Coordinates of N, CA and C and ligand atoms in Angstrom, one line a residue:
M1 N -49.1 46.9 49.7 CA -48.8 48.3 49.6 C -47.5 47.5 48.4
T2 N -48.0 47.4 47.6 CA -47.0 47.0 45.7 C -45.7 47.3 46.3
A3 N -44.9 47.7 45.5 CA -43.4 47.9 45.5 C -44.3 49.4 44.7
L4 N -44.4 49.2 43.3 CA -44.6 50.4 42.2 C -45.8 51.1 42.9
T5 N -46.4 51.0 44.3 CA -47.0 52.2 45.4 C -46.2 53.1 45.5
D6 N -44.5 51.9 45.7 CA -43.7 52.5 46.8 C -43.1 54.2 46.1
V7 N -43.1 53.8 44.7 CA -42.3 54.4 44.0 C -43.7 55.4 43.1
R8 N -44.4 55.7 43.9 CA -45.7 55.7 43.1 C -44.7 57.6 42.9
D9 N -44.3 58.2 43.7 CA -44.3 59.7 43.7 C -43.1 59.9 43.0
T10 N -42.1 59.2 43.5 CA -40.4 59.0 42.3 C -41.5 59.0 40.7
I11 N -42.5 58.7 40.8 CA -42.5 57.8 38.9 C -43.1 59.3 38.3
T12 N -44.0 59.3 39.5 CA -44.8 60.9 38.8 C -43.9 62.1 37.7
Q13 N -42.8 62.1 39.2 CA -41.5 63.2 39.2 C -41.1 62.7 37.4
L14 N -40.6 61.8 37.8 CA -39.8 61.7 36.5 C -40.4 61.2 34.8
R15 N -41.8 60.7 35.5 CA -42.4 61.1 34.0 C -42.3 62.3 34.0
R16 N -42.5 63.8 34.6 CA -43.0 64.7 34.3 C -41.5 65.4 32.9
E17 N -40.0 64.8 34.6 CA -39.4 65.6 34.2 C -38.7 64.7 32.5
V18 N -38.9 63.0 32.6 CA -38.4 63.0 31.4 C -39.8 63.5 29.8
C19 N -40.1 63.7 30.2 CA -41.6 64.4 29.3 C -40.9 65.8 28.6
A20 N -39.9 66.5 29.7 CA -39.4 67.6 30.1 C -39.0 68.1 29.0
L21 N -37.8 66.8 29.0 CA -37.1 67.1 28.6 C -36.5 66.4 26.9
H22 N -38.0 66.1 26.8 CA -37.8 65.7 24.9 C -38.4 67.3 24.6
A23 N -38.5 68.1 25.5 CA -39.1 69.8 24.8 C -36.5 70.2 24.1
E24 N -35.5 69.5 25.1 CA -34.6 69.8 24.0 C -34.3 69.6 23.0
L25 N -34.8 67.7 23.4 CA -34.5 67.8 21.7 C -34.6 68.4 20.9
T26 N -36.4 68.8 20.8 CA -37.1 69.9 19.0 C -35.9 71.0 19.5
R27 N -36.3 71.5 20.6 CA -35.0 72.9 20.7 C -33.9 72.8 20.1
Y28 N -33.0 71.9 20.6 CA -32.4 72.1 20.0 C -32.3 70.7 18.4
Q29 N -33.5 71.1 17.8 CA -32.6 70.5 16.8 C -32.1 68.9 16.6
L30 N -32.2 68.0 17.5 CA -31.8 66.9 17.2 C -32.6 65.9 16.5
V31 N -33.7 66.4 17.1 CA -34.6 64.9 16.4 C -36.0 65.6 15.1
V32 N -35.9 65.0 14.0 CA -36.8 64.8 13.4 C -38.8 64.3 14.0
W33 N -39.4 64.3 13.1 CA -40.9 63.7 13.1 C -40.9 62.8 14.6
T34 N -40.6 61.5 14.9 CA -41.3 60.7 15.4 C -39.5 60.4 16.1
A35 N -38.4 60.6 15.7 CA -37.5 59.9 16.1 C -36.9 60.7 17.4
G36 N -36.0 59.8 18.0 CA -35.1 60.1 19.3 C -36.3 60.0 20.5
N37 N -35.5 59.4 21.2 CA -36.2 58.7 22.6 C -35.5 59.2 24.0
V38 N -36.0 59.5 25.1 CA -35.1 59.7 26.7 C -35.9 58.7 28.1
S39 N -34.7 58.4 28.1 CA -34.9 57.1 29.2 C -35.0 58.0 30.5
A40 N -34.8 57.8 31.7 CA -35.0 57.7 32.6 C -34.8 56.4 33.9
R41 N -34.0 55.8 34.8 CA -33.7 55.0 35.6 C -34.4 55.6 36.9
V42 N -35.0 54.5 37.0 CA -36.4 54.9 38.4 C -35.4 54.4 39.9
P43 N -34.3 55.3 40.8 CA -34.1 55.3 41.1 C -34.4 54.3 42.3
G44 N -33.0 53.3 42.6 CA -33.0 52.0 43.4 C -34.4 50.4 44.0
H45 N -34.9 51.1 41.4 CA -36.0 49.4 40.7 C -35.1 49.9 39.9
D46 N -36.2 48.2 39.5 CA -35.3 47.9 38.6 C -36.8 48.4 37.3
L47 N -36.8 49.4 37.5 CA -37.7 50.5 36.4 C -37.1 51.4 35.5
M48 N -37.8 51.7 34.4 CA -37.8 52.8 33.8 C -38.5 53.9 33.2
V49 N -38.3 55.1 32.9 CA -40.1 56.3 32.5 C -38.8 56.9 30.5
I50 N -40.1 56.2 30.4 CA -39.3 56.3 29.1 C -40.5 56.3 27.6
K51 N -40.0 57.2 26.8 CA -41.0 57.8 24.9 C -41.2 57.2 25.2
P52 N -43.3 56.7 25.2 CA -43.6 56.1 24.3 C -43.5 55.7 23.0
S53 N -43.5 54.4 22.0 CA -42.4 54.7 20.3 C -44.2 55.3 19.9
G54 N -43.6 56.0 18.3 CA -44.9 56.8 17.2 C -45.3 57.4 17.8
V55 N -45.0 58.7 18.6 CA -45.9 59.7 19.2 C -45.5 60.6 19.2
A56 N -45.7 61.8 18.9 CA -45.6 63.2 18.0 C -45.1 63.5 19.1
Y57 N -44.3 65.0 19.3 CA -43.2 65.5 20.1 C -44.6 66.3 20.6
D58 N -45.3 67.1 20.0 CA -46.0 68.0 20.4 C -47.0 68.0 21.8
E59 N -47.4 65.7 21.1 CA -48.2 64.6 22.1 C -47.6 64.5 23.5
L60 N -46.4 64.5 23.9 CA -45.5 63.9 24.6 C -46.6 64.9 26.0
T61 N -46.5 63.9 26.6 CA -47.1 63.9 27.8 C -46.7 63.5 29.4
P62 N -46.5 63.8 30.4 CA -46.5 63.4 31.8 C -47.4 62.1 31.6
G63 N -48.5 61.6 31.0 CA -49.1 60.7 31.4 C -48.6 59.7 30.6
N64 N -48.3 60.2 29.3 CA -48.3 59.0 28.4 C -46.6 58.5 27.6
M65 N -45.9 59.1 29.3 CA -44.2 58.5 28.9 C -45.2 56.7 30.0
V66 N -43.9 55.7 29.8 CA -44.4 54.2 29.8 C -43.3 54.3 30.9
V67 N -43.7 53.2 31.5 CA -42.7 52.8 32.5 C -42.9 51.8 32.7
C68 N -41.7 51.0 32.6 CA -41.0 49.6 32.1 C -39.6 49.2 33.0
D69 N -40.3 47.5 33.5 CA -39.0 46.9 34.6 C -37.4 47.2 33.3
L70 N -36.3 46.4 33.2 CA -35.2 46.6 32.7 C -35.5 45.4 31.8
D71 N -36.4 44.7 32.0 CA -36.5 43.7 31.1 C -37.1 44.7 29.0
G72 N -37.5 45.3 30.0 CA -38.2 46.0 28.3 C -39.7 46.1 28.6
R73 N -40.5 45.1 29.4 CA -42.1 44.8 29.4 C -41.8 46.4 30.3
V74 N -43.6 46.2 29.6 CA -44.5 47.6 29.9 C -45.3 47.1 31.9
V75 N -45.1 48.1 32.4 CA -45.2 48.0 34.0 C -45.9 49.3 34.2
E76 N -46.3 50.0 33.3 CA -47.2 50.9 33.3 C -47.3 52.0 32.3
G77 N -48.8 52.0 31.7 CA -48.6 52.6 30.7 C -50.2 52.2 29.5
D78 N -50.8 53.5 28.7 CA -51.5 52.9 27.2 C -50.9 52.8 26.3
H79 N -49.8 53.2 26.4 CA -48.6 53.2 25.3 C -47.8 52.2 24.9
A80 N -47.8 51.5 23.5 CA -46.2 50.9 23.5 C -45.1 52.1 23.7
P81 N -44.1 51.2 24.6 CA -42.8 52.4 24.9 C -42.2 51.6 23.2
S82 N -40.8 53.5 24.0 CA -40.2 53.2 22.2 C -39.6 52.0 21.2
S83 N -39.7 51.7 20.2 CA -38.6 50.8 19.7 C -37.0 50.8 20.2
D84 N -36.1 51.7 21.5 CA -35.5 51.6 21.7 C -34.9 51.6 23.3
T85 N -36.5 51.0 23.5 CA -36.8 50.4 25.3 C -35.8 49.0 25.2
D86 N -35.2 47.8 24.7 CA -34.7 47.6 24.9 C -33.2 46.8 25.1
A87 N -32.5 48.2 23.7 CA -31.2 48.5 24.3 C -31.5 49.6 25.1
Q88 N -32.4 50.5 25.7 CA -31.7 51.2 26.7 C -32.1 50.7 28.8
A89 N -32.9 49.2 27.9 CA -33.0 48.6 29.2 C -31.7 47.8 30.0
Y90 N -30.9 47.9 28.6 CA -29.8 46.5 28.5 C -28.7 47.7 29.3
V91 N -28.6 48.9 28.9 CA -27.3 49.3 29.5 C -28.1 49.7 30.8
Y92 N -29.0 50.3 30.9 CA -29.7 50.0 32.6 C -28.8 48.9 33.5
R93 N -29.2 48.1 32.8 CA -29.2 46.6 33.3 C -27.3 46.5 33.8
H94 N -26.1 46.8 32.6 CA -25.0 46.7 33.0 C -24.1 47.9 33.3
L95 N -24.7 49.5 33.4 CA -24.1 50.0 33.7 C -24.9 51.0 34.9
P96 N -24.4 50.5 37.0 CA -26.1 50.8 37.4 C -25.8 52.1 37.9
H97 N -24.5 53.0 37.2 CA -24.7 54.3 37.6 C -24.9 55.6 36.5
V98 N -25.6 54.4 35.4 CA -26.4 55.4 34.1 C -27.6 55.4 35.2
G99 N -27.8 56.7 35.0 CA -29.7 56.9 35.6 C -30.6 57.6 34.2
G100 N -29.7 58.3 33.3 CA -30.3 58.4 32.2 C -29.8 58.2 30.5
V101 N -30.5 58.2 29.4 CA -30.3 57.6 28.6 C -31.3 58.2 27.2
V102 N -30.6 58.8 26.8 CA -30.7 59.3 25.3 C -30.6 58.9 23.6
H103 N -32.0 59.3 23.2 CA -30.6 59.3 21.4 C -31.6 59.7 20.8
T104 N -30.5 59.9 19.7 CA -31.1 60.8 18.4 C -30.8 60.6 17.4
H105 N -31.1 60.9 16.4 CA -30.4 61.1 14.5 C -29.6 61.6 14.9
S106 N -29.6 63.2 15.4 CA -28.6 64.2 14.9 C -28.1 64.5 13.8
T107 N -27.9 65.5 13.4 CA -27.5 65.0 11.5 C -26.0 65.2 11.5
Y108 N -25.4 66.2 12.3 CA -23.8 66.3 12.1 C -23.4 64.8 12.8
A109 N -23.6 65.1 14.1 CA -23.5 63.3 14.9 C -23.7 62.2 13.7
T110 N -24.5 61.8 13.3 CA -25.3 60.6 12.6 C -24.3 60.9 11.2
A111 N -23.6 62.4 10.7 CA -23.1 62.0 9.5 C -21.5 61.1 9.6
W112 N -21.3 61.5 10.7 CA -19.8 61.0 11.5 C -20.2 59.2 12.0
A113 N -21.2 58.7 12.2 CA -21.8 57.6 12.3 C -22.0 57.3 11.2
A114 N -22.0 57.6 10.5 CA -22.6 56.7 8.3 C -21.5 57.0 8.0
R115 N -20.8 57.3 8.6 CA -18.4 57.3 8.4 C -18.1 56.0 9.6
A116 N -18.3 56.2 10.6 CA -18.0 55.0 11.4 C -16.4 55.4 11.2
E117 N -16.6 57.3 12.1 CA -15.3 58.1 12.1 C -15.2 58.0 13.2
P118 N -15.0 58.1 14.4 CA -14.5 58.6 15.8 C -14.7 60.1 16.4
I119 N -15.4 60.9 16.3 CA -14.5 61.9 16.6 C -13.8 62.9 17.1
P120 N -12.5 63.6 16.9 CA -11.6 63.2 16.8 C -11.4 64.3 18.7
C121 N -10.8 65.1 19.3 CA -11.1 65.5 20.3 C -10.0 67.0 20.5
V122 N -10.3 67.5 19.1 CA -9.2 68.8 18.8 C -10.2 70.0 19.0
L123 N -11.3 70.2 20.7 CA -11.5 71.3 20.8 C -11.9 71.1 22.3
T124 N -11.9 72.2 23.6 CA -11.6 72.0 24.5 C -13.4 71.3 25.0
M125 N -14.2 72.0 23.6 CA -15.4 71.4 25.3 C -15.6 70.0 24.6
A126 N -14.7 69.7 24.0 CA -15.2 67.9 23.2 C -14.0 67.3 25.0
A127 N -12.6 67.9 24.5 CA -12.0 67.4 26.0 C -13.1 67.2 27.5
D128 N -13.6 68.5 27.3 CA -14.6 68.8 28.7 C -15.6 67.3 29.0
E129 N -16.3 67.7 27.9 CA -17.9 66.9 27.8 C -17.3 65.2 27.3
F130 N -15.9 65.0 26.5 CA -16.2 63.7 26.6 C -15.1 63.2 26.8
G131 N -14.3 63.8 26.9 CA -12.6 63.4 27.7 C -11.8 62.8 26.8
G132 N -12.0 62.6 25.5 CA -11.4 61.9 24.5 C -12.3 62.7 23.5
E133 N -11.8 61.1 22.8 CA -12.9 61.1 20.9 C -13.8 60.3 21.5
I134 N -15.7 60.8 20.4 CA -16.0 60.3 20.9 C -16.4 58.9 19.7
P135 N -16.5 57.7 20.7 CA -16.0 56.3 20.2 C -17.3 56.1 19.1
V136 N -16.5 55.6 18.0 CA -18.4 54.9 16.8 C -18.4 52.9 17.5
G137 N -20.0 52.5 18.1 CA -20.6 51.7 18.2 C -20.3 50.8 17.4
P138 N -20.8 49.6 16.9 CA -21.7 48.3 15.4 C -22.4 48.8 15.5
F139 N -22.3 48.0 13.6 CA -23.1 48.3 13.4 C -24.3 47.1 13.6
A140 N -25.4 47.6 14.8 CA -26.4 46.6 15.2 C -28.2 47.1 14.6
V141 N -28.8 45.5 14.4 CA -30.1 46.3 14.4 C -30.7 45.9 15.5
I142 N -32.3 46.5 15.2 CA -33.5 46.4 16.6 C -33.7 44.8 16.5
G143 N -34.0 45.5 17.2 CA -34.5 42.9 17.8 C -33.8 41.7 18.2
D144 N -32.5 42.0 19.0 CA -32.4 41.5 20.1 C -31.2 42.3 20.7
D145 N -30.3 41.9 22.0 CA -29.6 42.3 22.4 C -28.5 43.6 21.9
S146 N -28.4 43.4 20.2 CA -26.6 44.1 20.3 C -26.3 45.8 19.9
I147 N -28.2 45.9 20.5 CA -27.9 47.5 19.8 C -27.2 48.3 21.6
G148 N -28.1 47.7 22.7 CA -27.5 47.6 23.6 C -26.0 47.5 24.1
R149 N -25.8 45.8 23.9 CA -24.2 45.4 23.9 C -23.1 46.4 23.0
G150 N -23.2 46.9 22.1 CA -22.7 47.8 21.5 C -22.6 48.7 22.3
I151 N -23.6 49.5 22.5 CA -23.3 50.3 23.0 C -22.6 50.9 24.5
V152 N -23.4 49.7 25.7 CA -22.3 49.3 26.4 C -20.7 49.1 26.2
D153 N -20.6 47.4 25.5 CA -19.0 47.1 24.9 C -18.0 48.1 24.8
T154 N -18.6 49.7 24.7 CA -18.1 50.7 23.6 C -17.4 52.0 24.5
L155 N -18.8 52.0 24.9 CA -18.5 53.0 26.3 C -17.7 52.5 27.2
H156 N -17.3 51.1 27.1 CA -16.6 50.4 28.4 C -14.8 50.7 28.0
G157 N -14.4 51.8 28.9 CA -12.9 51.9 28.9 C -12.8 53.0 28.4
H158 N -14.2 54.3 27.9 CA -13.9 55.4 27.0 C -14.6 56.1 28.3
R159 N -13.9 57.4 28.2 CA -14.9 58.3 29.5 C -15.6 59.6 28.5
S160 N -15.9 58.9 27.2 CA -17.3 59.4 27.0 C -18.4 58.9 27.2
P161 N -19.6 59.9 27.5 CA -21.3 59.6 27.9 C -21.8 58.8 26.3
A162 N -21.0 59.6 25.0 CA -21.6 59.5 24.0 C -21.1 58.3 22.8
V163 N -22.4 57.5 22.0 CA -21.4 56.6 21.4 C -22.0 57.3 20.3
L164 N -21.2 56.8 19.0 CA -22.1 57.0 17.9 C -22.6 55.3 16.9
M165 N -23.8 55.4 17.2 CA -23.8 53.9 16.7 C -22.6 53.8 15.5
R166 N -23.1 52.7 14.8 CA -22.9 53.0 13.5 C -23.8 52.7 12.0
N167 N -23.7 53.7 11.5 CA -24.5 54.0 10.1 C -26.2 54.2 10.7
H168 N -26.0 54.8 11.8 CA -27.2 54.5 13.4 C -27.5 56.2 13.2
G169 N -26.9 56.7 14.7 CA -27.1 57.5 15.9 C -25.9 57.9 17.1
V170 N -26.6 58.6 17.6 CA -25.9 58.3 18.9 C -26.9 58.5 20.5
F171 N -25.9 57.7 21.6 CA -26.5 57.0 22.5 C -25.8 57.6 23.4
A172 N -26.9 58.3 24.3 CA -26.1 59.1 25.5 C -26.5 58.7 26.3
I173 N -25.3 59.1 27.5 CA -25.9 58.2 28.7 C -25.2 59.3 29.9
G174 N -26.4 59.4 31.2 CA -25.6 60.5 32.2 C -26.3 59.8 34.0
R175 N -25.3 60.3 34.5 CA -26.4 59.6 35.6 C -27.2 61.0 36.1
T176 N -28.0 61.5 35.1 CA -29.0 61.2 35.0 C -29.6 61.8 33.8
A177 N -31.2 61.5 33.9 CA -31.7 62.1 32.3 C -31.4 63.3 32.0
R178 N -31.5 64.3 32.2 CA -30.6 65.5 32.3 C -29.0 65.9 32.0
A179 N -28.6 64.8 32.7 CA -27.4 65.1 31.5 C -27.1 63.9 30.8
A180 N -27.9 63.3 30.1 CA -27.8 62.5 29.1 C -28.5 62.9 28.1
V181 N -29.1 64.4 28.4 CA -29.4 65.0 27.5 C -28.4 66.2 27.4
A182 N -27.3 66.4 28.6 CA -27.0 67.3 28.2 C -25.6 66.8 26.9
A183 N -25.5 65.4 27.5 CA -23.5 64.7 26.6 C -24.5 65.3 24.7
A184 N -25.9 64.5 24.9 CA -26.4 64.5 23.3 C -26.5 65.8 22.7
V185 N -26.5 67.0 23.3 CA -26.4 68.4 22.5 C -24.8 68.5 22.6
M186 N -24.2 68.1 23.6 CA -23.0 68.5 22.5 C -22.2 68.2 22.2
C187 N -22.6 66.8 21.5 CA -22.1 66.0 21.1 C -22.2 66.4 19.4
E188 N -23.7 66.1 18.9 CA -23.3 67.7 18.3 C -23.2 68.7 17.8
D189 N -23.1 69.5 19.0 CA -22.4 70.8 18.5 C -20.9 70.9 18.5
V190 N -20.0 69.4 18.9 CA -19.2 68.5 18.6 C -18.8 68.6 17.2
A191 N -19.5 67.3 17.4 CA -19.8 66.7 16.1 C -19.6 67.8 14.9
R192 N -20.4 69.3 14.7 CA -20.7 69.9 14.0 C -19.1 70.7 13.7
T193 N -19.0 71.3 14.3 CA -17.7 72.7 14.6 C -16.3 71.2 13.9
V194 N -16.1 70.3 14.2 CA -15.4 69.0 14.2 C -15.2 69.4 12.2
H195 N -17.3 68.8 12.3 CA -16.9 69.1 10.3 C -16.7 70.2 9.6
V196 N -17.2 71.2 10.5 CA -17.0 72.5 9.9 C -15.5 72.9 9.7
A197 N -14.7 72.4 11.1 CA -13.2 72.7 10.5 C -13.1 72.0 10.0
R198 N -12.9 71.3 9.3 CA -12.7 69.8 8.9 C -12.3 70.4 6.9
Q199 N -13.8 71.4 6.8 CA -13.4 71.6 5.5 C -12.2 72.2 4.8
L200 N -12.3 73.0 5.2 CA -10.4 74.1 5.7 C -8.9 73.6 6.4
G201 N -9.4 72.1 6.5 CA -7.7 72.0 6.9 C -8.5 70.9 7.9
A202 N -6.8 70.3 8.3 CA -6.8 69.2 9.3 C -6.9 69.6 10.9
P203 N -8.1 69.7 11.6 CA -7.9 69.7 12.6 C -6.8 69.1 14.0
V204 N -6.8 70.1 14.8 CA -5.2 70.7 15.4 C -5.3 69.2 17.4
P205 N -5.0 68.1 16.8 CA -5.2 67.5 18.0 C -4.8 68.1 19.9
I206 N -5.5 68.1 20.6 CA -5.2 68.7 22.1 C -4.4 67.3 22.7
E207 N -3.7 68.0 23.4 CA -2.1 66.8 23.7 C -3.0 66.3 25.1
P208 N -3.4 64.6 24.7 CA -3.5 64.3 25.7 C -3.3 64.6 27.4
R209 N -2.1 65.3 27.9 CA -1.8 65.7 29.0 C -3.1 66.8 29.3
Y210 N -3.1 68.5 28.3 CA -5.0 68.3 28.6 C -6.4 68.3 28.6
V211 N -5.9 67.2 27.5 CA -7.2 66.6 27.6 C -7.7 65.9 29.4
D212 N -7.1 65.5 29.8 CA -7.3 65.1 31.0 C -7.2 65.9 32.0
Q213 N -6.5 67.0 31.9 CA -6.8 68.2 32.9 C -8.0 69.1 32.0
L214 N -8.1 69.1 31.1 CA -9.8 70.0 30.8 C -10.7 68.8 31.3
F215 N -10.7 67.5 31.2 CA -11.8 66.7 31.3 C -11.6 67.0 33.4
D216 N -10.8 67.2 33.9 CA -11.2 66.9 35.5 C -11.6 67.7 35.6
R217 N -11.1 69.3 35.2 CA -11.2 70.5 35.2 C -13.6 70.2 35.6
Y218 N -13.6 70.0 33.9 CA -15.2 70.6 33.9 C -15.7 69.5 34.6
Q219 N -16.0 68.0 35.1 CA -15.8 67.4 35.9 C -16.2 67.2 36.5
N220 N -15.3 67.9 37.6 CA -14.7 68.2 39.0 C -15.7 69.8 40.0
A221 N -15.3 70.7 39.1 CA -15.4 71.7 39.7 C -16.1 72.5 39.0
Y222 N -16.4 72.6 37.9 CA -17.1 74.0 36.8 C -18.6 73.9 37.7
G223 N -19.0 74.5 37.4 CA -20.2 75.1 37.4 C -20.9 75.8 38.7
Q224 N -22.5 75.4 39.9 CA -22.4 76.1 40.9 C -21.7 74.4 41.4
R225 N -21.1 74.8 42.7 CA -20.9 74.3 43.7 C -22.2 74.1 44.9
Ligands
ZN1 ZN1 -32.9 55.0 16.1

């Protein structure tokens, strides 16, 4: 029996989950055309499930998701994987706690990325989800490890699960693909609200001790136990 046969059920489940999560990107208007993608790590295996490249959101099915190894090589699938596969594979190789990665060019967050400006922590919802500012990563282009390295290096030492890659867009991580999608949704929401706030004046920062308190409560006590 091959290793792939052992994980057949897990992969079937993740194909469904990753496919379904793409509908959240369109529902929250984080993507246009074929841009953006979601991936999930196959727990316990050096594999990931990711969106196929250039396929319209309406045409995504569990069956056309692509299974790749963590060097970005296709293991199973009829389509080429997302062009962000190498960047996401790099994240999975270097951050073992990450189970899901999301990439979008959502409008407001990407406008901050275009200015290379971190989004300051001036909202309790930002403290909850990001534990501080949402940082900016370096300018990088597809073709080598530089996007993946930029994401990992920037998030190192930040509590934020999202990074604004300069002149590009959002990469968000999570313990699961669903958590990574939530971070991408919240990142856009925070980016939009702080942008609106700035139109009429300077947003007021939240004291660091309250940022810590909010982050701790939201990460450890919020929601259904
Ligand atoms: Zn992109």
